[in-house]
PDB file of C-alpha atoms in Angstrom:
ATOM      1  CA  ASP A   1     112.769 113.102  63.416  1.00 54.00           C
ATOM      2  CA  GLY A   2     113.711 109.098  64.136  1.00 65.00           C
ATOM      3  CA  VAL A   3     117.373 108.423  62.621  1.00 73.00           C
ATOM      4  CA  THR A   4     118.387 110.322  59.380  1.00 86.00           C
ATOM      5  CA  GLU A   5     120.536 108.961  56.582  1.00 93.00           C
ATOM      6  CA  VAL A   6     121.734 111.303  54.242  1.00 95.00           C
ATOM      7  CA  LEU A   7     121.320 110.154  50.640  1.00 95.00           C
ATOM      8  CA  ALA A   8     122.806 113.443  48.876  1.00 96.00           C
ATOM      9  CA  HIS A   9     125.579 116.070  50.736  1.00 97.00           C
ATOM     10  CA  HIS A  10     126.031 118.741  49.288  1.00 97.00           C
ATOM     11  CA  SER A  11     130.041 118.207  49.453  1.00 96.00           C
ATOM     12  CA  GLU A  12     129.715 115.261  46.607  1.00 96.00           C
ATOM     13  CA  SER A  13     129.123 115.463  43.259  1.00 96.00           C
ATOM     14  CA  LEU A  14     127.043 112.322  42.842  1.00 96.00           C
ATOM     15  CA  GLN A  15     126.628 111.012  39.445  1.00 94.00           C
ATOM     16  CA  ASP A  16     123.525 108.387  40.104  1.00 94.00           C
ATOM     17  CA  LYS A  17     122.172 107.445  42.882  1.00 96.00           C
ATOM     18  CA  PHE A  18     118.847 105.430  43.104  1.00 97.00           C
ATOM     19  CA  MET A  19     116.966 103.605  45.715  1.00 97.00           C
ATOM     20  CA  GLU A  20     114.382 101.188  44.742  1.00 97.00           C
ATOM     21  CA  ILE A  21     111.203 101.041  47.078  1.00 97.00           C
ATOM     22  CA  PRO A  22     107.542  99.246  46.779  1.00 97.00           C
ATOM     23  CA  CYS A  23     104.946 101.085  46.077  1.00 97.00           C
ATOM     24  CA  SER A  24     102.333 102.235  47.459  1.00 97.00           C
ATOM     25  CA  GLU A  25      98.311 101.842  46.513  1.00 95.00           C
ATOM     26  CA  ASP A  26      98.156 105.447  45.678  1.00 95.00           C
ATOM     27  CA  TYR A  27      97.733 104.536  42.093  1.00 95.00           C
ATOM     28  CA  ASP A  28      94.487 102.515  42.156  1.00 92.00           C
ATOM     29  CA  SER A  29      92.919 105.451  42.661  1.00 90.00           C
ATOM     30  CA  HIS A  30      93.583 106.820  38.954  1.00 93.00           C
ATOM     31  CA  LYS A  31      93.108 105.534  36.188  1.00 94.00           C
ATOM     32  CA  ARG A  32      96.781 103.521  34.594  1.00 95.00           C
ATOM     33  CA  PHE A  33      98.518 104.488  31.547  1.00 97.00           C
ATOM     34  CA  GLU A  34     100.121 101.134  30.978  1.00 94.00           C
ATOM     35  CA  GLY A  35     104.265 101.620  30.013  1.00 95.00           C
ATOM     36  CA  CYS A  36     103.836 104.746  32.406  1.00 98.00           C
ATOM     37  CA  THR A  37     101.676 104.280  35.741  1.00 97.00           C
ATOM     38  CA  PRO A  38     104.533 103.522  38.201  1.00 97.00           C
ATOM     39  CA  ARG A  39     105.232  99.669  38.799  1.00 96.00           C
ATOM     40  CA  LYS A  40     108.842 100.516  39.692  1.00 97.00           C
ATOM     41  CA  CYS A  41     108.760 102.744  42.691  1.00 98.00           C
ATOM     42  CA  GLY A  42     111.626 104.448  44.324  1.00 98.00           C
ATOM     43  CA  ARG A  43     113.564 107.928  44.400  1.00 98.00           C
ATOM     44  CA  GLY A  44     117.199 109.191  43.218  1.00 98.00           C
ATOM     45  CA  VAL A  45     119.485 111.383  43.424  1.00 98.00           C
ATOM     46  CA  THR A  46     121.705 113.082  40.300  1.00 98.00           C
ATOM     47  CA  ASP A  47     124.174 116.312  39.570  1.00 98.00           C
ATOM     48  CA  ALA A  48     125.083 114.958  36.305  1.00 98.00           C
ATOM     49  CA  VAL A  49     122.149 116.066  34.153  1.00 98.00           C
ATOM     50  CA  ILE A  50     122.299 120.008  35.095  1.00 98.00           C
ATOM     51  CA  THR A  51     125.902 122.011  35.469  1.00 97.00           C
ATOM     52  CA  ARG A  52     126.398 124.872  38.219  1.00 97.00           C
ATOM     53  CA  GLY A  53     126.682 127.302  35.185  1.00 97.00           C
ATOM     54  CA  GLU A  54     122.555 126.410  33.847  1.00 98.00           C
ATOM     55  CA  ALA A  55     121.088 126.177  37.695  1.00 98.00           C
ATOM     56  CA  GLU A  56     123.026 129.714  38.380  1.00 98.00           C
ATOM     57  CA  ARG A  57     121.012 130.869  34.617  1.00 97.00           C
ATOM     58  CA  ILE A  58     118.220 129.537  36.085  1.00 97.00           C
ATOM     59  CA  ARG A  59     118.345 130.971  39.583  1.00 98.00           C
ATOM     60  CA  ARG A  60     118.923 134.069  38.228  1.00 97.00           C
ATOM     61  CA  ILE A  61     115.404 133.654  36.165  1.00 97.00           C
ATOM     62  CA  ALA A  62     113.861 133.158  39.676  1.00 97.00           C
ATOM     63  CA  GLU A  63     115.356 136.156  41.250  1.00 97.00           C
ATOM     64  CA  ARG A  64     113.991 138.549  38.097  1.00 96.00           C
ATOM     65  CA  GLY A  65     110.687 137.001  38.468  1.00 95.00           C
ATOM     66  CA  LEU A  66     110.187 136.710  42.043  1.00 95.00           C
ATOM     67  CA  SER A  67     111.874 140.692  42.251  1.00 94.00           C
ATOM     68  CA  LEU A  68     108.171 141.842  41.006  1.00 91.00           C
ATOM     69  CA  GLY A  69     106.511 139.913  43.360  1.00 92.00           C
ATOM     70  CA  GLY A  70     106.794 138.208  46.765  1.00 93.00           C
ATOM     71  CA  SER A  71     105.414 136.819  49.939  1.00 95.00           C
ATOM     72  CA  ASP A  72     105.039 139.124  52.849  1.00 95.00           C
ATOM     73  CA  GLY A  73     105.394 134.846  54.590  1.00 94.00           C
ATOM     74  CA  GLY A  74     109.010 132.715  53.907  1.00 94.00           C
ATOM     75  CA  ALA A  75     107.988 130.953  50.988  1.00 96.00           C
ATOM     76  CA  SER A  76     107.596 132.504  47.905  1.00 96.00           C
ATOM     77  CA  ILE A  77     106.103 131.317  44.219  1.00 96.00           C
ATOM     78  CA  LEU A  78     106.911 131.528  40.689  1.00 97.00           C
ATOM     79  CA  ASP A  79     104.638 129.390  38.279  1.00 96.00           C
ATOM     80  CA  LEU A  80     105.932 130.558  34.493  1.00 95.00           C
ATOM     81  CA  HIS A  81     102.988 128.424  32.818  1.00 93.00           C
ATOM     82  CA  SER A  82      99.970 129.746  34.920  1.00 93.00           C
ATOM     83  CA  GLY A  83     101.753 132.715  35.591  1.00 94.00           C
ATOM     84  CA  ALA A  84     100.786 132.678  39.173  1.00 95.00           C
ATOM     85  CA  LEU A  85     102.829 134.955  41.420  1.00 95.00           C
ATOM     86  CA  SER A  86     102.505 135.000  44.974  1.00 95.00           C
ATOM     87  CA  LEU A  87     102.129 138.962  45.880  1.00 94.00           C
ATOM     88  CA  GLY A  88     102.286 139.725  49.649  1.00 94.00           C
ATOM     89  CA  LYS A  89      99.403 137.673  50.980  1.00 94.00           C
ATOM     90  CA  HIS A  90      97.587 136.467  47.597  1.00 94.00           C
ATOM     91  CA  PHE A  91      98.583 135.446  44.056  1.00 94.00           C
ATOM     92  CA  VAL A  92      98.701 137.547  41.272  1.00 94.00           C
ATOM     93  CA  ASN A  93      98.755 136.493  37.610  1.00 95.00           C
ATOM     94  CA  LEU A  94     102.100 137.654  36.096  1.00 92.00           C
ATOM     95  CA  TYR A  95     101.321 137.790  32.371  1.00 92.00           C
ATOM     96  CA  ARG A  96      98.449 140.057  33.127  1.00 93.00           C
ATOM     97  CA  TYR A  97      99.430 141.946  35.856  1.00 90.00           C
ATOM     98  CA  PHE A  98     102.392 143.300  34.235  1.00 89.00           C
ATOM     99  CA  GLY A  99     101.733 143.074  30.605  1.00 89.00           C
ATOM    100  CA  ASP A 100     104.199 143.638  28.100  1.00 87.00           C
ATOM    101  CA  LYS A 101     106.645 144.900  30.528  1.00 88.00           C
ATOM    102  CA  ILE A 102     107.645 140.700  30.985  1.00 90.00           C
ATOM    103  CA  GLN A 103     109.407 141.482  27.451  1.00 89.00           C
ATOM    104  CA  ASP A 104     111.920 143.019  29.912  1.00 91.00           C
ATOM    105  CA  ILE A 105     112.028 140.300  32.629  1.00 93.00           C
ATOM    106  CA  PHE A 106     112.287 137.150  30.534  1.00 95.00           C
ATOM    107  CA  THR A 107     113.459 136.359  27.291  1.00 94.00           C
ATOM    108  CA  GLU A 108     113.322 134.023  24.567  1.00 94.00           C
ATOM    109  CA  GLU A 109     116.307 132.349  25.877  1.00 96.00           C
ATOM    110  CA  ASP A 110     115.258 131.489  29.269  1.00 96.00           C
ATOM    111  CA  PHE A 111     112.247 129.978  28.582  1.00 95.00           C
ATOM    112  CA  ALA A 112     114.305 127.578  26.007  1.00 96.00           C
ATOM    113  CA  LEU A 113     116.969 127.320  28.880  1.00 97.00           C
ATOM    114  CA  TYR A 114     113.775 126.544  31.062  1.00 96.00           C
ATOM    115  CA  ARG A 115     112.706 123.236  28.125  1.00 97.00           C
ATOM    116  CA  ASP A 116     115.686 122.568  28.062  1.00 97.00           C
ATOM    117  CA  VAL A 117     116.495 121.361  31.331  1.00 97.00           C
ATOM    118  CA  ARG A 118     112.682 120.065  31.429  1.00 97.00           C
ATOM    119  CA  GLN A 119     113.475 117.516  28.806  1.00 98.00           C
ATOM    120  CA  ARG A 120     116.718 116.655  30.223  1.00 98.00           C
ATOM    121  CA  ILE A 121     115.210 115.720  33.639  1.00 98.00           C
ATOM    122  CA  GLN A 122     112.434 113.849  32.351  1.00 98.00           C
ATOM    123  CA  GLN A 123     114.400 111.956  29.998  1.00 98.00           C
ATOM    124  CA  ARG A 124     116.600 110.902  33.041  1.00 98.00           C
ATOM    125  CA  ILE A 125     112.916 109.845  35.231  1.00 98.00           C
ATOM    126  CA  ALA A 126     111.923 107.532  32.384  1.00 98.00           C
ATOM    127  CA  GLN A 127     116.227 105.758  32.073  1.00 98.00           C
ATOM    128  CA  ALA A 128     115.388 105.346  36.260  1.00 98.00           C
ATOM    129  CA  PHE A 129     111.786 103.826  36.237  1.00 98.00           C
ATOM    130  CA  GLY A 130     112.147 101.610  32.456  1.00 97.00           C
ATOM    131  CA  ILE A 131     109.262 103.909  30.861  1.00 97.00           C
ATOM    132  CA  ASN A 132     108.987 105.635  28.005  1.00 96.00           C
ATOM    133  CA  SER A 133     110.126 109.871  28.337  1.00 97.00           C
ATOM    134  CA  ALA A 134     107.378 110.061  25.396  1.00 97.00           C
ATOM    135  CA  SER A 135     104.794 109.119  27.725  1.00 98.00           C
ATOM    136  CA  MET A 136     105.161 111.343  30.445  1.00 98.00           C
ATOM    137  CA  TYR A 137     103.386 114.782  29.988  1.00 98.00           C
ATOM    138  CA  LEU A 138     104.741 117.699  32.246  1.00 98.00           C
ATOM    139  CA  THR A 139     101.849 118.757  35.097  1.00 97.00           C
ATOM    140  CA  LYS A 140     100.605 121.871  36.584  1.00 96.00           C
ATOM    141  CA  PRO A 141     102.054 123.001  39.164  1.00 94.00           C
ATOM    142  CA  THR A 142     105.646 123.351  38.179  1.00 95.00           C
ATOM    143  CA  PHE A 143     106.818 126.447  39.962  1.00 96.00           C
ATOM    144  CA  PHE A 144     109.938 128.220  41.336  1.00 97.00           C
ATOM    145  CA  SER A 145     110.596 128.451  44.863  1.00 97.00           C
ATOM    146  CA  ARG A 146     111.992 131.139  47.201  1.00 97.00           C
ATOM    147  CA  ILE A 147     111.966 130.256  50.925  1.00 97.00           C
ATOM    148  CA  ASN A 148     113.813 131.646  53.824  1.00 97.00           C
ATOM    149  CA  ASN A 149     113.168 132.516  57.142  1.00 96.00           C
ATOM    150  CA  THR A 150     110.314 135.092  57.357  1.00 96.00           C
ATOM    151  CA  GLU A 151     107.704 134.323  59.267  1.00 95.00           C
ATOM    152  CA  ALA A 152     104.911 132.600  58.169  1.00 92.00           C
ATOM    153  CA  LYS A 153     101.569 134.434  57.521  1.00 93.00           C
ATOM    154  CA  THR A 154      99.016 132.310  55.001  1.00 91.00           C
ATOM    155  CA  THR A 155      98.795 128.693  55.157  1.00 88.00           C
ATOM    156  CA  HIS A 156     100.651 128.723  51.563  1.00 85.00           C
ATOM    157  CA  ASP A 157     103.701 129.543  53.432  1.00 89.00           C
ATOM    158  CA  GLU A 158     103.617 126.925  55.451  1.00 90.00           C
ATOM    159  CA  TYR A 159     106.204 124.553  53.432  1.00 92.00           C
ATOM    160  CA  TRP A 160     107.229 121.909  55.927  1.00 93.00           C
ATOM    161  CA  HIS A 161     104.834 119.580  56.449  1.00 94.00           C
ATOM    162  CA  PRO A 162     104.592 115.997  55.569  1.00 95.00           C
ATOM    163  CA  HIS A 163     102.749 115.585  52.243  1.00 96.00           C
ATOM    164  CA  VAL A 164     102.036 113.000  49.273  1.00 97.00           C
ATOM    165  CA  ASP A 165     102.118 114.530  45.683  1.00 96.00           C
ATOM    166  CA  LYS A 166      99.922 112.112  44.272  1.00 96.00           C
ATOM    167  CA  VAL A 167      97.667 112.681  47.133  1.00 94.00           C
ATOM    168  CA  THR A 168      97.844 116.676  47.303  1.00 93.00           C
ATOM    169  CA  TYR A 169      98.158 117.275  43.004  1.00 93.00           C
ATOM    170  CA  GLY A 170      96.322 114.200  42.050  1.00 92.00           C
ATOM    171  CA  SER A 171      97.573 114.526  38.033  1.00 95.00           C
ATOM    172  CA  PHE A 172     101.494 113.621  39.101  1.00 97.00           C
ATOM    173  CA  ASP A 173     102.824 110.623  38.690  1.00 98.00           C
ATOM    174  CA  TYR A 174     106.732 111.349  38.983  1.00 98.00           C
ATOM    175  CA  THR A 175     108.088 114.241  40.687  1.00 98.00           C
ATOM    176  CA  SER A 176     111.188 116.021  40.284  1.00 98.00           C
ATOM    177  CA  LEU A 177     113.211 119.136  42.572  1.00 98.00           C
ATOM    178  CA  LEU A 178     116.162 121.226  40.591  1.00 98.00           C
ATOM    179  CA  TYR A 179     117.925 122.628  43.360  1.00 98.00           C
ATOM    180  CA  LEU A 180     119.383 126.514  42.510  1.00 98.00           C
ATOM    181  CA  SER A 181     121.217 126.752  45.990  1.00 98.00           C
ATOM    182  CA  ASP A 182     123.539 125.402  47.887  1.00 98.00           C
ATOM    183  CA  TYR A 183     122.841 124.378  51.900  1.00 98.00           C
ATOM    184  CA  THR A 184     125.014 125.257  54.130  1.00 98.00           C
ATOM    185  CA  GLU A 185     126.466 128.384  51.818  1.00 98.00           C
ATOM    186  CA  ASP A 186     123.494 129.884  50.642  1.00 98.00           C
ATOM    187  CA  PHE A 187     120.910 128.983  53.695  1.00 98.00           C
ATOM    188  CA  GLY A 188     120.634 127.085  56.544  1.00 97.00           C
ATOM    189  CA  GLY A 189     117.849 124.059  57.291  1.00 96.00           C
ATOM    190  CA  GLY A 190     115.842 123.245  54.470  1.00 97.00           C
ATOM    191  CA  ARG A 191     116.907 119.826  53.518  1.00 97.00           C
ATOM    192  CA  PHE A 192     114.031 117.281  51.611  1.00 97.00           C
ATOM    193  CA  VAL A 193     112.943 114.433  53.782  1.00 96.00           C
ATOM    194  CA  PHE A 194     111.472 111.989  52.629  1.00 97.00           C
ATOM    195  CA  MET A 195     109.811 110.220  55.904  1.00 95.00           C
ATOM    196  CA  ASP A 196     110.357 106.585  56.254  1.00 93.00           C
ATOM    197  CA  ALA A 197     109.164 103.782  58.938  1.00 88.00           C
ATOM    198  CA  GLY A 198     111.543 104.587  61.882  1.00 84.00           C
ATOM    199  CA  SER A 199     113.941 106.381  59.800  1.00 89.00           C
ATOM    200  CA  ASN A 200     114.597 109.669  57.805  1.00 94.00           C
ATOM    201  CA  LYS A 201     116.133 110.436  54.469  1.00 95.00           C
ATOM    202  CA  THR A 202     117.419 113.571  53.562  1.00 96.00           C
ATOM    203  CA  VAL A 203     118.355 115.412  50.225  1.00 97.00           C
ATOM    204  CA  GLU A 204     121.223 118.426  50.982  1.00 98.00           C
ATOM    205  CA  PRO A 205     120.292 120.850  47.910  1.00 98.00           C
ATOM    206  CA  ARG A 206     123.082 121.713  46.053  1.00 98.00           C
ATOM    207  CA  ALA A 207     123.067 123.276  43.288  1.00 98.00           C
ATOM    208  CA  GLY A 208     122.394 121.815  39.756  1.00 98.00           C
ATOM    209  CA  ARG A 209     121.195 118.494  41.966  1.00 98.00           C
ATOM    210  CA  VAL A 210     118.374 117.268  40.637  1.00 98.00           C
ATOM    211  CA  SER A 211     116.254 114.798  43.386  1.00 98.00           C
ATOM    212  CA  PHE A 212     113.220 112.490  41.312  1.00 98.00           C
ATOM    213  CA  PHE A 213     110.532 110.057  42.971  1.00 98.00           C
ATOM    214  CA  THR A 214     107.600 108.579  42.457  1.00 98.00           C
ATOM    215  CA  SER A 215     104.531 110.969  43.676  1.00 98.00           C
ATOM    216  CA  GLY A 216     102.811 108.073  45.837  1.00 98.00           C
ATOM    217  CA  SER A 217     102.407 108.057  49.917  1.00 97.00           C
ATOM    218  CA  GLU A 218     105.827 105.397  49.462  1.00 98.00           C
ATOM    219  CA  ASN A 219     107.042 108.989  49.414  1.00 98.00           C
ATOM    220  CA  LEU A 220     106.506 110.684  52.420  1.00 98.00           C
ATOM    221  CA  HIS A 221     107.887 113.954  52.035  1.00 97.00           C
ATOM    222  CA  ARG A 222     108.523 116.792  53.513  1.00 96.00           C
ATOM    223  CA  VAL A 223     111.264 119.991  53.587  1.00 96.00           C
ATOM    224  CA  GLU A 224     112.760 121.563  57.033  1.00 96.00           C
ATOM    225  CA  LYS A 225     112.425 124.990  58.600  1.00 95.00           C
ATOM    226  CA  VAL A 226     115.054 127.325  56.656  1.00 97.00           C
ATOM    227  CA  HIS A 227     116.872 129.173  59.712  1.00 97.00           C
ATOM    228  CA  TRP A 228     118.595 131.245  57.643  1.00 98.00           C
ATOM    229  CA  GLY A 229     119.300 132.537  54.107  1.00 98.00           C
ATOM    230  CA  THR A 230     117.351 131.647  50.447  1.00 98.00           C
ATOM    231  CA  ARG A 231     117.130 128.591  49.912  1.00 98.00           C
ATOM    232  CA  TYR A 232     115.885 128.526  45.929  1.00 98.00           C
ATOM    233  CA  ALA A 233     115.172 125.616  43.538  1.00 98.00           C
ATOM    234  CA  ILE A 234     112.321 124.403  41.188  1.00 98.00           C
ATOM    235  CA  THR A 235     109.071 121.405  40.851  1.00 97.00           C
ATOM    236  CA  ILE A 236     109.058 119.612  37.964  1.00 98.00           C
ATOM    237  CA  SER A 237     106.075 117.304  37.384  1.00 97.00           C
ATOM    238  CA  PHE A 238     105.173 114.793  35.515  1.00 98.00           C
ATOM    239  CA  THR A 239     101.958 112.605  35.085  1.00 98.00           C
ATOM    240  CA  CYS A 240     100.571 109.929  32.397  1.00 98.00           C
ATOM    241  CA  ASN A 241      97.425 110.939  32.162  1.00 97.00           C
ATOM    242  CA  PRO A 242      97.224 112.993  29.041  1.00 97.00           C
ATOM    243  CA  ASP A 243      94.267 114.578  29.556  1.00 97.00           C
ATOM    244  CA  HIS A 244      96.343 116.349  32.834  1.00 97.00           C
ATOM    245  CA  GLY A 245      99.608 117.620  30.549  1.00 97.00           C
ATOM    246  CA  ILE A 246     100.392 121.106  30.073  1.00 97.00           C
ATOM    247  CA  GLY A 247     102.590 122.549  27.253  1.00 95.00           C
ATOM    248  CA  ASP A 248     105.617 124.207  27.970  1.00 94.00           C
ATOM    249  CA  PRO A 249     105.529 128.130  29.384  1.00 92.00           C
ATOM    250  CA  VAL A 250     105.886 130.749  26.705  1.00 88.00           C
ATOM    251  CA  LEU A 251     106.639 133.655  26.563  1.00 82.00           C
ATOM    252  CA  MET A 252     103.587 135.551  26.482  1.00 68.00           C
TER     253      MET A 252
END
């Protein structure tokens, strides 16, 4: 595993922590958008954008949605945009599968909170990287994740492999994670690990904590396996290419 340095302890409340790193060449193989495509790369952590109370409200949205399904393995996904929901070893479209019953699960206030949180995270990322937030677009997939220590049943459950978001998804330029539960209190393991040459930089989840980074291979990362309890988070990602942009989710 190499040497591990903890970038953000779960017990501390961080105003802002930012670490600049050289950009990889990953962005060169995609169309560049001046004033948005990363020229300054790095990673940041803040506990000052989303309150713990808001994180609790958002976790309840995830819990309600995921209570309708859930994977047979340890990792379950809920995507409010596309409607993708883990169910057994497969995915279903929440909106088609449950139809009008969705109105009993989610409210307009839920979606308004989701939108508000997304906007604040977008502004924080833009500020950190010195770009205009209007030049960034929400992109897919943007999803809730619920991870426990159940054994993986399909490759979708194998969340712990090192990966690069720009390579995996193409459209991603900036990735953010909003944590909705607390490391060591709600779950063990499950820390977020940036894998740098010769050492690892680790973020310990804390409800309301936002971790964000440029999506290229300068930020190769993985999530440790969860050993006990349940870890909730949302991945919210942004692109500079308007063709890959999506709107905020709407209560169908």
